[in-house]
Amino acid sequence: MSEPAVSVRGLHYQFGETKAVDGVDLTVLRGEIFGLLGPNGAGKTTTIRAITALLPVPADVIEVFGLDVAKRRMAVRRLIGYVPQQLSADGSLSGVENVALFARLFDVPRRQRKERVAEALEIMGLTDAAGRLAKTYSGGMIRRLELAQALVSSPRLLILDEPTIGLDPIARGSVWERIAAVRAETGMTVLLTTHYMEEAEQSCDRVGLMHQGKLGQLGTPRELIDGLGRGPDATLEDVFRAYSGGSLEDEQKGLRDVRATRRTAGRLG
Ligand SMILES: Nc1ncnc2c1ncn2[C@@H]1O[C@H](COP(=O)(O)OP(=O)(O)OP(=O)(O)O)[C@@H](O)[C@H]1O
């Protein structure tokens, strides 16, 4: 069997008394779009920050394309394009300048930079807006610009933390379309987090449901829905409710804060 893109075995992570991640096992296969699903505070961001080597983890827990994250931190980072939840684009630069900056930061060879920047903007549908300052972009365009920034170094693994949070439904649809286009064109592995169950059901090859630091219910959306045994009209949200034993609404109280943060931050200075 081919080597997985990401392999996580028994990941624990604690912030003080809070067990953010409590024994997660996870394999992301090469070339798939994998969605880590769950409400605010479930431990999704902590898990992906550990995978991207942004949090310290012990050896022999996480491998990315066969490299141990604890031992090969910088090598792992070079394989990953990461779009965090917080805004990473600079409003005072144009679209093309924002992406060119990442090309330099990630050591894209000078001779290839112009072409790679243009390609990344093109795949995100931003060619026409490339010369405009990013502060004139809509929230959806900024998100796509951040995706272009992450793509310009041609990473083998694209990691996206809540790529559609705070966007209106049309902009959300457009971001999902672009993610699918990237995968179709490059065969890149995509690992993302989202709390939008319906979108994950449509767009992810496989999902893992996360709740209170634990990951259960791993499979294709169809497998999980069929496993529930409630007929074809059941949804991933139903699976999640059954798994967590609670209502999503209660767990999503804190979500409003995240949305508000993204909205406020959405106005680039
Ligand atoms: N830097 C930190 N310091 C203290 N506690 C933290 C920190 N980061 C996360 N936590 C806590 O760890 C738990 C898991 O948080 P995490 O951000 O991983 O969840 P999440 O599923 O990604 O939710 P979100 O959508 O808010 O990012 C939460 O209880 C959170 O409050």
Short mmCIF file of N, CA and C and ligand atoms in Angstrom, two decimals, residues 15 18 20 39-46 85, ligand 1:
data_model
loop_
_atom_site.label_atom_id
_atom_site.label_comp_id
_atom_site.label_asym_id
_atom_site.label_seq_id
_atom_site.Cartn_x
_atom_site.Cartn_y
_atom_site.Cartn_z
N PHE A 15 -3.47 22.43 26.83
CA PHE A 15 -3.16 23.82 27.18
C PHE A 15 -3.51 23.96 28.66
N THR A 18 -6.63 22.23 30.04
CA THR A 18 -7.53 21.87 28.94
C THR A 18 -6.91 20.83 28.01
N ALA A 20 -6.89 19.72 24.79
CA ALA A 20 -7.38 20.16 23.47
C ALA A 20 -7.48 18.98 22.52
N PRO A 39 -17.41 21.09 16.05
CA PRO A 39 -17.75 22.45 16.46
C PRO A 39 -16.55 23.19 17.03
N ASN A 40 -16.78 24.45 17.33
CA ASN A 40 -15.79 25.29 17.97
C ASN A 40 -15.24 24.61 19.22
N GLY A 41 -13.91 24.58 19.33
CA GLY A 41 -13.30 24.03 20.55
C GLY A 41 -13.11 22.53 20.53
N ALA A 42 -13.45 21.86 19.40
CA ALA A 42 -13.35 20.40 19.35
C ALA A 42 -11.90 19.91 19.32
N GLY A 43 -10.98 20.80 18.93
CA GLY A 43 -9.56 20.40 18.87
C GLY A 43 -9.02 20.31 17.45
N LYS A 44 -9.78 20.80 16.48
CA LYS A 44 -9.37 20.71 15.07
C LYS A 44 -8.12 21.53 14.78
N THR A 45 -8.15 22.80 15.22
CA THR A 45 -7.02 23.69 14.93
C THR A 45 -5.76 23.17 15.62
N THR A 46 -5.90 22.71 16.84
CA THR A 46 -4.73 22.19 17.56
C THR A 46 -4.14 21.00 16.80
N GLN A 85 -6.77 30.25 10.12
CA GLN A 85 -8.08 30.92 10.21
C GLN A 85 -7.92 32.44 10.18
N1 LIG B 1 -3.47 28.87 22.84
C1 LIG B 1 -4.38 28.30 23.64
N2 LIG B 1 -4.35 28.46 24.97
C2 LIG B 1 -5.26 27.87 25.78
N3 LIG B 1 -6.25 27.07 25.34
C3 LIG B 1 -6.35 26.87 24.02
C4 LIG B 1 -5.42 27.47 23.09
N4 LIG B 1 -5.77 27.08 21.84
C5 LIG B 1 -6.84 26.29 21.98
N5 LIG B 1 -7.20 26.16 23.27
C6 LIG B 1 -8.32 25.34 23.80
O1 LIG B 1 -8.17 24.03 23.30
C7 LIG B 1 -9.44 23.50 22.90
C8 LIG B 1 -9.40 23.10 21.44
O2 LIG B 1 -9.26 24.29 20.64
P1 LIG B 1 -9.07 24.28 19.06
O3 LIG B 1 -8.81 25.68 18.63
O4 LIG B 1 -8.11 23.24 18.69
O5 LIG B 1 -10.52 23.83 18.58
P2 LIG B 1 -11.19 23.94 17.16
O6 LIG B 1 -11.99 22.72 16.99
O7 LIG B 1 -10.17 24.22 16.13
O8 LIG B 1 -12.12 25.20 17.30
P3 LIG B 1 -12.03 26.58 16.50
O9 LIG B 1 -12.99 26.44 15.41
O10 LIG B 1 -12.41 27.58 17.53
O11 LIG B 1 -10.61 26.80 16.07
C9 LIG B 1 -10.46 24.55 23.24
O12 LIG B 1 -10.99 24.26 24.52
C10 LIG B 1 -9.67 25.83 23.29
O13 LIG B 1 -10.25 26.75 24.16
#
